[in-house]
mmCIF file of C-alpha atoms (C1' of nucleotides) and ligand atoms in Angstrom:
data_model
loop_
_atom_site.group_PDB
_atom_site.id
_atom_site.type_symbol
_atom_site.label_atom_id
_atom_site.label_comp_id
_atom_site.label_asym_id
_atom_site.label_seq_id
_atom_site.Cartn_x
_atom_site.Cartn_y
_atom_site.Cartn_z
ATOM 1 C CA MET A 929 0.008 0.001 -0.332
ATOM 2 C CA SER A 930 1.314 3.369 -0.831
ATOM 3 C CA TRP A 931 2.209 5.883 1.796
ATOM 4 C CA GLN A 932 -0.766 8.199 -0.112
ATOM 5 C CA LYS A 933 -3.157 5.821 0.392
ATOM 6 C CA VAL A 934 -2.073 5.206 4.211
ATOM 7 C CA LEU A 935 -2.666 8.977 4.904
ATOM 8 C CA SER A 936 -5.738 8.985 2.988
ATOM 9 C CA ASP A 937 -7.121 5.708 4.741
ATOM 10 C CA LYS A 938 -6.417 7.568 7.949
ATOM 11 C CA GLY A 939 -7.995 10.783 7.237
ATOM 12 C CA TYR A 940 -4.604 12.671 6.249
ATOM 13 C CA ARG A 941 -4.182 14.765 3.315
ATOM 14 C CA VAL A 942 -1.243 14.211 0.994
ATOM 15 C CA SER A 943 0.148 17.463 1.391
ATOM 16 C CA GLY A 944 3.259 19.173 0.088
ATOM 17 C CA PRO A 945 5.652 19.042 3.017
ATOM 18 C CA ARG A 946 4.594 15.275 3.403
ATOM 19 C CA ARG A 947 5.317 14.594 -0.131
ATOM 20 C CA LEU A 948 8.739 16.571 0.011
ATOM 21 C CA VAL A 949 9.931 14.728 3.331
ATOM 22 C CA MET A 950 8.484 11.438 1.932
ATOM 23 C CA GLU A 951 10.551 11.358 -1.224
ATOM 24 C CA LEU A 952 13.847 12.958 0.288
ATOM 25 C CA LEU A 953 13.604 10.054 2.686
ATOM 26 C CA ALA A 954 13.163 7.244 0.228
ATOM 27 C CA GLU A 955 15.930 8.839 -1.718
ATOM 28 C CA SER A 956 18.810 9.464 1.167
ATOM 29 C CA ALA A 957 20.963 6.565 1.593
ATOM 30 C CA GLN A 958 21.637 8.218 5.187
ATOM 31 C CA PRO A 959 19.440 8.943 8.018
ATOM 32 C CA MET A 960 18.114 12.318 8.297
ATOM 33 C CA THR A 961 18.049 14.739 11.049
ATOM 34 C CA PRO A 962 14.825 17.373 10.874
ATOM 35 C CA LEU A 963 17.294 20.237 10.261
ATOM 36 C CA GLU A 964 18.986 17.907 7.533
ATOM 37 C CA ILE A 965 15.730 17.702 5.784
ATOM 38 C CA TYR A 966 14.816 21.041 5.870
ATOM 39 C CA GLN A 967 18.058 22.350 5.035
ATOM 40 C CA VAL A 968 17.916 20.156 1.742
ATOM 41 C CA LEU A 969 14.646 20.709 0.821
ATOM 42 C CA SER A 970 15.202 24.326 1.029
ATOM 43 C CA GLN A 971 18.208 24.514 -0.961
ATOM 44 C CA SER A 972 16.530 22.701 -3.571
ATOM 45 C CA GLY A 973 14.110 25.278 -3.639
ATOM 46 C CA ARG A 974 11.276 23.467 -2.503
ATOM 47 C CA ALA A 975 10.497 25.791 0.224
ATOM 48 C CA LEU A 976 8.661 24.780 3.380
ATOM 49 C CA GLY A 977 8.712 25.334 7.022
ATOM 50 C CA MET A 978 10.731 24.004 9.662
ATOM 51 C CA VAL A 979 7.710 23.494 11.503
ATOM 52 C CA SER A 980 6.246 21.147 8.970
ATOM 53 C CA VAL A 981 9.155 19.293 8.697
ATOM 54 C CA TYR A 982 8.867 18.379 12.435
ATOM 55 C CA ARG A 983 5.071 17.746 12.134
ATOM 56 C CA ALA A 984 5.319 15.657 9.193
ATOM 57 C CA LEU A 985 8.056 13.437 10.820
ATOM 58 C CA GLU A 986 5.819 13.066 13.683
ATOM 59 C CA LEU A 987 3.089 11.873 11.702
ATOM 60 C CA LEU A 988 4.851 9.704 9.123
ATOM 61 C CA ALA A 989 6.450 7.924 12.087
ATOM 62 C CA GLU A 990 3.484 7.384 13.684
ATOM 63 C CA LEU A 991 2.025 5.604 10.898
ATOM 64 C CA GLY A 992 5.125 3.396 10.178
ATOM 65 C CA LEU A 993 5.834 5.208 6.835
ATOM 66 C CA VAL A 994 9.333 6.625 8.051
ATOM 67 C CA CYS A 995 11.435 5.148 10.955
ATOM 68 C CA VAL A 996 13.745 6.159 13.485
ATOM 69 C CA VAL A 997 17.081 4.903 13.805
ATOM 70 C CA TYR A 998 20.154 5.574 16.065
ATOM 71 C CA ASN A 999 23.440 5.926 14.827
ATOM 72 C CA PRO A 1000 26.536 4.480 16.565
ATOM 73 C CA ASN A 1001 27.285 7.902 18.407
ATOM 74 C CA GLY A 1002 23.669 8.218 20.124
ATOM 75 C CA SER A 1003 22.326 10.884 17.675
ATOM 76 C CA SER A 1004 19.231 9.891 15.689
ATOM 77 C CA GLY A 1005 17.447 10.319 12.350
ATOM 78 C CA TYR A 1006 14.764 9.057 10.100
ATOM 79 C CA VAL A 1007 14.883 6.605 7.165
ATOM 80 C CA ALA A 1008 12.095 5.979 4.950
ATOM 81 C CA GLY A 1009 9.747 3.214 6.379
ATOM 82 C CA SER A 1010 9.178 -0.408 5.089
ATOM 83 C CA ALA A 1011 6.190 -2.840 5.882
ATOM 84 C CA GLY A 1012 5.946 -5.849 8.324
ATOM 85 C CA HIS A 1013 8.772 -7.179 10.629
ATOM 86 C CA HIS A 1014 11.934 -5.349 9.841
ATOM 87 C CA HIS A 1015 15.107 -3.588 11.261
ATOM 88 C CA HIS A 1016 17.759 -1.439 10.054
ATOM 89 C CA ILE A 1017 21.825 -1.740 9.602
ATOM 90 C CA LEU A 1018 24.165 1.177 9.614
ATOM 91 C CA CYS A 1019 27.521 1.893 8.881
ATOM 92 C CA LYS A 1020 29.499 2.992 11.472
ATOM 93 C CA ARG A 1021 31.783 5.392 9.199
ATOM 94 C CA CYS A 1022 29.296 6.719 6.893
ATOM 95 C CA HIS A 1023 25.843 6.049 8.429
ATOM 96 C CA ARG A 1024 24.437 4.483 5.216
ATOM 97 C CA THR A 1025 21.403 2.862 6.380
ATOM 98 C CA ILE A 1026 19.864 -0.346 4.684
ATOM 99 C CA THR A 1027 16.708 -2.227 6.078
ATOM 100 C CA PHE A 1028 16.352 -6.083 5.919
ATOM 101 C CA ALA A 1029 13.775 -8.171 6.863
ATOM 102 C CA GLY A 1030 13.118 -9.104 10.677
ATOM 103 C CA SER A 1031 13.822 -13.028 10.227
ATOM 104 C CA GLU A 1032 15.567 -13.174 13.673
ATOM 105 C CA ASP A 1033 14.710 -15.789 16.203
ATOM 106 C CA LEU A 1034 14.244 -14.446 19.695
ATOM 107 C CA SER A 1035 12.011 -17.091 21.028
ATOM 108 C CA ASP A 1036 14.880 -18.436 23.473
ATOM 109 C CA LEU A 1037 16.196 -15.020 24.465
ATOM 110 C CA ILE A 1038 12.631 -13.667 25.298
ATOM 111 C CA ARG A 1039 11.610 -16.992 26.946
ATOM 112 C CA ARG A 1040 14.626 -16.737 29.128
ATOM 113 C CA VAL A 1041 14.226 -12.822 29.651
ATOM 114 C CA GLU A 1042 10.486 -13.459 30.690
ATOM 115 C CA ALA A 1043 11.531 -16.087 33.200
ATOM 116 C CA GLU A 1044 13.964 -13.885 34.802
ATOM 117 C CA THR A 1045 12.218 -10.832 35.131
ATOM 118 C CA ASN A 1046 8.694 -11.474 34.943
ATOM 119 C CA PHE A 1047 8.406 -8.984 32.126
ATOM 120 C CA ARG A 1048 5.995 -10.210 29.623
ATOM 121 C CA VAL A 1049 7.562 -9.161 26.201
ATOM 122 C CA SER A 1050 5.572 -7.747 23.195
ATOM 123 C CA ASP A 1051 8.233 -6.097 20.996
ATOM 124 C CA HIS A 1052 11.782 -5.516 20.272
ATOM 125 C CA LEU A 1053 14.196 -2.567 18.819
ATOM 126 C CA LEU A 1054 17.183 -4.297 16.821
ATOM 127 C CA GLN A 1055 19.930 -2.483 14.701
ATOM 128 C CA LEU A 1056 22.975 -3.786 13.556
ATOM 129 C CA TYR A 1057 26.035 -1.835 13.110
ATOM 130 C CA GLY A 1058 29.107 -2.428 10.847
ATOM 131 C CA ILE A 1059 30.668 -1.051 7.627
ATOM 132 C CA CYS A 1060 29.020 -0.463 4.399
ATOM 133 C CA PRO A 1061 30.635 -1.784 0.999
ATOM 134 C CA LYS A 1062 31.786 1.264 0.029
ATOM 135 C CA CYS A 1063 33.543 1.937 3.201
ATOM 136 C CA GLN A 1064 35.437 -1.109 3.424
ATOM 137 C CA LYS A 1065 37.193 -0.571 0.199
ATOM 138 C CA ILE A 1066 38.154 3.020 1.799
ATOM 139 C CA SER A 1067 38.570 1.882 5.360
ATOM 140 C CA ALA A 1068 42.051 4.120 5.626
ATOM 141 C CA ASP A 1069 40.040 7.286 4.581
ATOM 142 C CA PRO A 1070 38.187 10.122 6.842
ATOM 143 C CA VAL A 1071 34.478 9.783 7.188
ATOM 144 C CA GLU A 1072 32.684 10.959 3.952
ATOM 145 C CA ASP A 1073 28.932 10.936 3.110
ATOM 146 C CA ASN A 1074 28.571 9.489 0.081
ATOM 147 C CA MET B 246 35.791 -3.678 38.555
ATOM 148 C CA SER B 247 34.173 -0.424 40.512
ATOM 149 C CA TRP B 248 33.239 2.543 38.516
ATOM 150 C CA GLN B 249 35.579 4.297 40.700
ATOM 151 C CA LYS B 250 38.325 2.544 39.562
ATOM 152 C CA VAL B 251 37.625 2.576 35.706
ATOM 153 C CA LEU B 252 37.589 6.201 36.377
ATOM 154 C CA SER B 253 41.170 6.078 38.427
ATOM 155 C CA ASP B 254 42.368 3.661 35.848
ATOM 156 C CA LYS B 255 41.661 6.069 32.690
ATOM 157 C CA GLY B 256 43.005 9.237 34.963
ATOM 158 C CA TYR B 257 39.764 10.420 35.397
ATOM 159 C CA ARG B 258 38.690 11.866 39.193
ATOM 160 C CA VAL B 259 36.114 10.532 41.053
ATOM 161 C CA SER B 260 34.433 13.919 41.922
ATOM 162 C CA GLY B 261 30.810 14.790 43.568
ATOM 163 C CA PRO B 262 28.875 15.364 40.620
ATOM 164 C CA ARG B 263 30.068 11.960 38.988
ATOM 165 C CA ARG B 264 29.248 9.938 42.178
ATOM 166 C CA LEU B 265 25.853 11.546 42.482
ATOM 167 C CA VAL B 266 24.934 10.654 38.881
ATOM 168 C CA MET B 267 26.434 7.031 39.185
ATOM 169 C CA GLU B 268 24.871 6.722 42.467
ATOM 170 C CA LEU B 269 21.468 8.118 41.239
ATOM 171 C CA LEU B 270 21.368 5.877 38.492
ATOM 172 C CA ALA B 271 22.204 2.705 40.367
ATOM 173 C CA GLU B 272 18.925 3.450 42.447
ATOM 174 C CA SER B 273 16.750 4.380 39.779
ATOM 175 C CA ALA B 274 14.391 1.794 38.157
ATOM 176 C CA GLN B 275 13.417 3.761 35.343
ATOM 177 C CA PRO B 276 16.004 5.638 32.761
ATOM 178 C CA MET B 277 16.219 9.276 33.618
ATOM 179 C CA THR B 278 17.118 12.097 31.612
ATOM 180 C CA PRO B 279 19.582 14.543 32.038
ATOM 181 C CA LEU B 280 16.962 16.958 33.478
ATOM 182 C CA GLU B 281 15.485 14.283 35.667
ATOM 183 C CA ILE B 282 18.933 13.592 37.389
ATOM 184 C CA TYR B 283 19.348 16.934 38.042
ATOM 185 C CA GLN B 284 16.135 17.939 39.627
ATOM 186 C CA VAL B 285 15.917 14.967 41.531
ATOM 187 C CA LEU B 286 19.862 15.495 42.821
ATOM 188 C CA SER B 287 18.834 19.379 43.592
ATOM 189 C CA GLN B 288 15.605 18.781 45.431
ATOM 190 C CA SER B 289 17.671 16.263 47.611
ATOM 191 C CA GLY B 290 19.893 19.286 48.930
ATOM 192 C CA ARG B 291 22.892 17.360 46.981
ATOM 193 C CA ALA B 292 23.686 20.614 44.568
ATOM 194 C CA LEU B 293 25.111 20.273 41.409
ATOM 195 C CA GLY B 294 25.392 22.274 38.050
ATOM 196 C CA MET B 295 23.282 21.162 34.946
ATOM 197 C CA VAL B 296 26.214 21.574 33.002
ATOM 198 C CA SER B 297 27.678 18.686 35.329
ATOM 199 C CA VAL B 298 25.228 16.263 35.056
ATOM 200 C CA TYR B 299 25.821 16.472 31.096
ATOM 201 C CA ARG B 300 29.597 16.318 31.323
ATOM 202 C CA ALA B 301 28.794 13.311 33.802
ATOM 203 C CA LEU B 302 26.950 11.661 31.647
ATOM 204 C CA GLU B 303 28.915 11.941 28.370
ATOM 205 C CA LEU B 304 31.975 10.617 30.361
ATOM 206 C CA LEU B 305 30.294 8.027 31.994
ATOM 207 C CA ALA B 306 28.545 6.724 29.181
ATOM 208 C CA GLU B 307 31.857 6.573 27.199
ATOM 209 C CA LEU B 308 33.487 4.719 29.770
ATOM 210 C CA GLY B 309 30.361 2.089 29.414
ATOM 211 C CA LEU B 310 29.483 2.807 33.163
ATOM 212 C CA VAL B 311 25.924 4.063 32.027
ATOM 213 C CA CYS B 312 24.096 3.257 29.093
ATOM 214 C CA VAL B 313 21.706 5.328 27.184
ATOM 215 C CA VAL B 314 18.316 3.348 26.292
ATOM 216 C CA TYR B 315 15.218 4.113 23.999
ATOM 217 C CA ASN B 316 11.784 4.581 25.492
ATOM 218 C CA PRO B 317 9.096 2.951 23.399
ATOM 219 C CA ASN B 318 7.924 6.601 22.783
ATOM 220 C CA GLY B 319 11.504 7.142 21.271
ATOM 221 C CA SER B 320 12.442 9.518 24.124
ATOM 222 C CA SER B 321 15.908 8.220 25.805
ATOM 223 C CA GLY B 322 17.398 8.061 29.211
ATOM 224 C CA TYR B 323 20.401 6.648 31.194
ATOM 225 C CA VAL B 324 20.500 3.857 33.111
ATOM 226 C CA ALA B 325 23.334 2.292 35.211
ATOM 227 C CA GLY B 326 25.627 0.327 32.974
ATOM 228 C CA SER B 327 26.776 -3.502 33.086
ATOM 229 C CA ALA B 328 29.908 -5.120 32.122
ATOM 230 C CA GLY B 329 30.045 -7.321 29.316
ATOM 231 C CA HIS B 330 27.733 -8.299 26.545
ATOM 232 C CA HIS B 331 24.231 -6.947 27.666
ATOM 233 C CA HIS B 332 20.967 -5.512 26.850
ATOM 234 C CA HIS B 333 17.837 -3.882 28.529
ATOM 235 C CA ILE B 334 14.239 -4.730 29.016
ATOM 236 C CA LEU B 335 11.682 -1.790 29.175
ATOM 237 C CA CYS B 336 8.366 -1.636 30.362
ATOM 238 C CA LYS B 337 6.228 0.142 27.858
ATOM 239 C CA ARG B 338 3.936 1.105 30.496
ATOM 240 C CA CYS B 339 6.125 2.656 33.539
ATOM 241 C CA HIS B 340 9.327 2.532 31.722
ATOM 242 C CA ARG B 341 10.973 0.186 34.449
ATOM 243 C CA THR B 342 13.926 -1.103 33.145
ATOM 244 C CA ILE B 343 16.184 -4.297 33.643
ATOM 245 C CA THR B 344 19.423 -5.398 32.340
ATOM 246 C CA PHE B 345 19.856 -8.901 30.970
ATOM 247 C CA ALA B 346 22.955 -10.674 29.851
ATOM 248 C CA GLY B 347 22.946 -11.065 26.126
ATOM 249 C CA SER B 348 22.875 -14.456 25.337
ATOM 250 C CA GLU B 349 20.924 -14.105 21.973
ATOM 251 C CA ASP B 350 22.170 -15.972 18.780
ATOM 252 C CA LEU B 351 22.209 -13.332 15.890
ATOM 253 C CA SER B 352 24.716 -15.249 13.768
ATOM 254 C CA ASP B 353 22.308 -16.527 11.435
ATOM 255 C CA LEU B 354 20.727 -13.199 11.032
ATOM 256 C CA ILE B 355 23.968 -11.568 10.705
ATOM 257 C CA ARG B 356 25.329 -14.079 8.213
ATOM 258 C CA ARG B 357 22.053 -13.597 6.125
ATOM 259 C CA VAL B 358 22.487 -9.654 6.329
ATOM 260 C CA GLU B 359 26.229 -9.660 5.449
ATOM 261 C CA ALA B 360 25.366 -11.575 2.439
ATOM 262 C CA GLU B 361 22.599 -9.284 1.601
ATOM 263 C CA THR B 362 24.008 -5.968 2.166
ATOM 264 C CA ASN B 363 27.657 -6.946 1.990
ATOM 265 C CA PHE B 364 27.925 -4.996 4.979
ATOM 266 C CA ARG B 365 30.449 -6.198 7.425
ATOM 267 C CA VAL B 366 28.583 -6.305 11.029
ATOM 268 C CA SER B 367 30.457 -5.648 13.910
ATOM 269 C CA ASP B 368 28.019 -4.371 16.758
ATOM 270 C CA HIS B 369 24.105 -4.406 17.414
ATOM 271 C CA LEU B 370 21.662 -2.606 19.693
ATOM 272 C CA LEU B 371 19.046 -4.743 21.062
ATOM 273 C CA GLN B 372 16.066 -3.721 23.721
ATOM 274 C CA LEU B 373 13.195 -5.614 24.522
ATOM 275 C CA TYR B 374 9.819 -4.077 25.236
ATOM 276 C CA GLY B 375 7.052 -5.418 27.561
ATOM 277 C CA ILE B 376 5.314 -4.886 30.706
ATOM 278 C CA CYS B 377 6.443 -5.479 33.902
ATOM 279 C CA PRO B 378 5.011 -7.523 36.620
ATOM 280 C CA LYS B 379 3.538 -4.631 38.900
ATOM 281 C CA CYS B 380 1.945 -3.168 35.743
ATOM 282 C CA GLN B 381 0.902 -6.844 34.582
ATOM 283 C CA LYS B 382 -1.300 -6.525 37.788
ATOM 284 C CA ILE B 383 -2.795 -3.001 37.360
ATOM 285 C CA SER B 384 -2.955 -3.528 33.929
ATOM 286 C CA ALA B 385 -6.298 -1.405 33.945
ATOM 287 C CA ASP B 386 -4.838 1.601 35.797
ATOM 288 C CA PRO B 387 -3.262 4.547 33.992
ATOM 289 C CA VAL B 388 0.491 5.203 33.750
ATOM 290 C CA GLU B 389 2.109 5.483 37.105
ATOM 291 C CA ASP B 390 5.813 5.764 37.684
ATOM 292 C CA ASN B 391 6.264 3.318 40.804
ATOM 293 C "C1'" DA C 503 49.140 20.818 54.748
ATOM 294 C "C1'" DC C 504 50.374 21.710 49.627
ATOM 295 C "C1'" DC C 505 50.581 21.611 44.819
ATOM 296 C "C1'" DT C 506 49.175 20.958 40.569
ATOM 297 C "C1'" DT C 507 45.393 20.670 37.490
ATOM 298 C "C1'" DA C 508 41.064 18.228 36.221
ATOM 299 C "C1'" DT C 509 36.382 19.455 37.215
ATOM 300 C "C1'" DT C 510 32.650 22.303 38.607
ATOM 301 C "C1'" DG C 511 29.429 25.669 38.088
ATOM 302 C "C1'" DA C 512 27.485 30.315 37.060
ATOM 303 C "C1'" DT C 513 26.728 32.761 32.967
ATOM 304 C "C1'" DA C 514 25.950 33.505 28.144
ATOM 305 C "C1'" DA C 515 25.563 31.626 23.768
ATOM 306 C "C1'" DT C 516 23.339 27.912 20.505
ATOM 307 C "C1'" DA C 517 20.555 25.144 19.184
ATOM 308 C "C1'" DT C 518 16.611 22.588 19.539
ATOM 309 C "C1'" DT C 519 11.472 21.584 19.566
ATOM 310 C "C1'" DT C 520 6.902 23.378 20.840
ATOM 311 C "C1'" DT C 521 2.838 26.831 20.521
ATOM 312 C "C1'" DT C 522 0.297 30.039 18.546
ATOM 313 C "C1'" DC C 523 -2.761 31.891 15.167
ATOM 314 C "C1'" DA C 524 -3.881 33.909 11.059
ATOM 315 C "C1'" DT C 525 -3.406 32.167 5.931
ATOM 316 C "C1'" DT C 526 -3.101 28.512 2.610
ATOM 317 C "C1'" DA C 527 -4.502 24.659 -0.119
ATOM 318 C "C1'" DA C 528 -6.375 19.525 -0.344
ATOM 319 C "C1'" DG C 529 -9.808 16.953 -1.033
ATOM 320 C "C1'" DC C 530 -14.808 16.973 -1.246
ATOM 321 C "C1'" DT C 531 -19.490 18.660 -3.370
ATOM 322 C "C1'" DT C 532 -21.563 20.727 -6.573
ATOM 323 C "C1'" DA D 807 -14.101 23.797 -13.266
ATOM 324 C "C1'" DA D 808 -15.630 26.768 -9.058
ATOM 325 C "C1'" DG D 809 -16.660 26.705 -4.318
ATOM 326 C "C1'" DC D 810 -16.755 25.162 0.431
ATOM 327 C "C1'" DT D 811 -14.917 23.011 4.570
ATOM 328 C "C1'" DT D 812 -11.066 22.618 7.386
ATOM 329 C "C1'" DA D 813 -6.831 20.188 7.937
ATOM 330 C "C1'" DA D 814 -2.590 21.628 7.486
ATOM 331 C "C1'" DT D 815 1.295 25.251 6.545
ATOM 332 C "C1'" DG D 816 4.216 28.840 8.050
ATOM 333 C "C1'" DA D 817 6.200 32.952 10.282
ATOM 334 C "C1'" DA D 818 6.877 34.332 14.780
ATOM 335 C "C1'" DA D 819 7.675 34.098 19.277
ATOM 336 C "C1'" DA D 820 8.035 31.068 23.752
ATOM 337 C "C1'" DA D 821 9.642 27.283 25.739
ATOM 338 C "C1'" DT D 822 13.410 23.663 26.027
ATOM 339 C "C1'" DA D 823 17.611 21.475 25.562
ATOM 340 C "C1'" DT D 824 22.641 21.570 24.798
ATOM 341 C "C1'" DT D 825 27.333 23.807 24.676
ATOM 342 C "C1'" DA D 826 30.875 26.969 25.308
ATOM 343 C "C1'" DT D 827 33.432 30.157 28.456
ATOM 344 C "C1'" DC D 828 36.469 31.012 32.147
ATOM 345 C "C1'" DA D 829 37.308 32.209 37.116
ATOM 346 C "C1'" DA D 830 36.872 29.236 41.580
ATOM 347 C "C1'" DT D 831 36.982 24.771 43.458
ATOM 348 C "C1'" DA D 832 38.562 20.319 45.155
ATOM 349 C "C1'" DA D 833 40.345 15.984 43.988
ATOM 350 C "C1'" DG D 834 44.614 13.199 44.165
ATOM 351 C "C1'" DG D 835 49.118 13.041 44.699
ATOM 352 C "C1'" DT D 836 53.840 14.693 47.072
HETATM 353 ZN ZN1 LIG E 2404 29.949 3.489 4.924
HETATM 354 ZN ZN1 LIG E 2405 12.808 -8.164 14.810
HETATM 355 ZN ZN1 LIG E 2406 5.825 -1.281 34.298
HETATM 356 ZN ZN1 LIG E 2407 23.442 -8.915 22.186
#
DNA sequence: ACCTTATTGATAATATTTTTCATTAAGCTT
DNA sequence: AAGCTTAATGAAAAATATTATCAATAAGGT
């Protein structure tokens, strides 16, 4: 289902700012902060308010159309969303991010943790960190965003 | 190894603010933000500057003496650290957090993702979310921080 | 008890996020 | 296609959060 339809079906409008943010994130290889999104779009001539970026991200995240990911350094950014159970792998060097299907089996772990803590587990956050193919090649070079 | 020794061995001093922050997080059942830490300590009479809280957390996190955890709503907070491979489970209702040993086996997943993406995986972020024992009992009640 | 210097904390400076509210435009109805 | 309704935007201000400065303090060693 397209992101436009997700918005429509929930009664939200497919507005300019939402479209700009969605399309930018879909193209971006790296997670982007609200400020980065605002700056890139502004410099591309497509004007929109900073506030709209925040509001668009908030809504899109709520609908699962974009995801928040956590950089290895602790900062966070937004990436395009994906349907179904999935996670993200981030490059520690250039922050390039790829989505992968959540095929992991955590049932043993969850069983053990539930027994140990008496929590009832319902959900999880998983990200992998590593070095992307491009950065493996230039592994001696300084960080570049490419 | 005690956190005091970790600091000393790296040439850092065991200062008042660092001790206050470490001891508070060690006692706290929930992750705390810098502001919460500052406020609780201030109200307890133990005065320290907000800036010192930030600096203490930055250093302690760098040394692995405290960990950053991400609440289900996206906000983050600090919890007392733990040696070795471990993760955290958070209550979606009251944010109570418990540390557990990282005994999960992600090798199948990592192998698959490495093959699919050509990344080289070195690290991961994992958190479990659920409902803590206390909140299971009062599951019909509004959120309480207890 | 005294030195040395890392660390603190008051203040100011930045940066980030949220509120407000008049204006705009998305999508529905003729 | 024009008009209507109201969600959504954006400029500005307000509120929060974080970082930088630098004189004063105190931790740890002698
Ligand atoms: Zn890379
Ligand atoms: Zn998963
Ligand atoms: Zn709970
Ligand atoms: Zn693990």
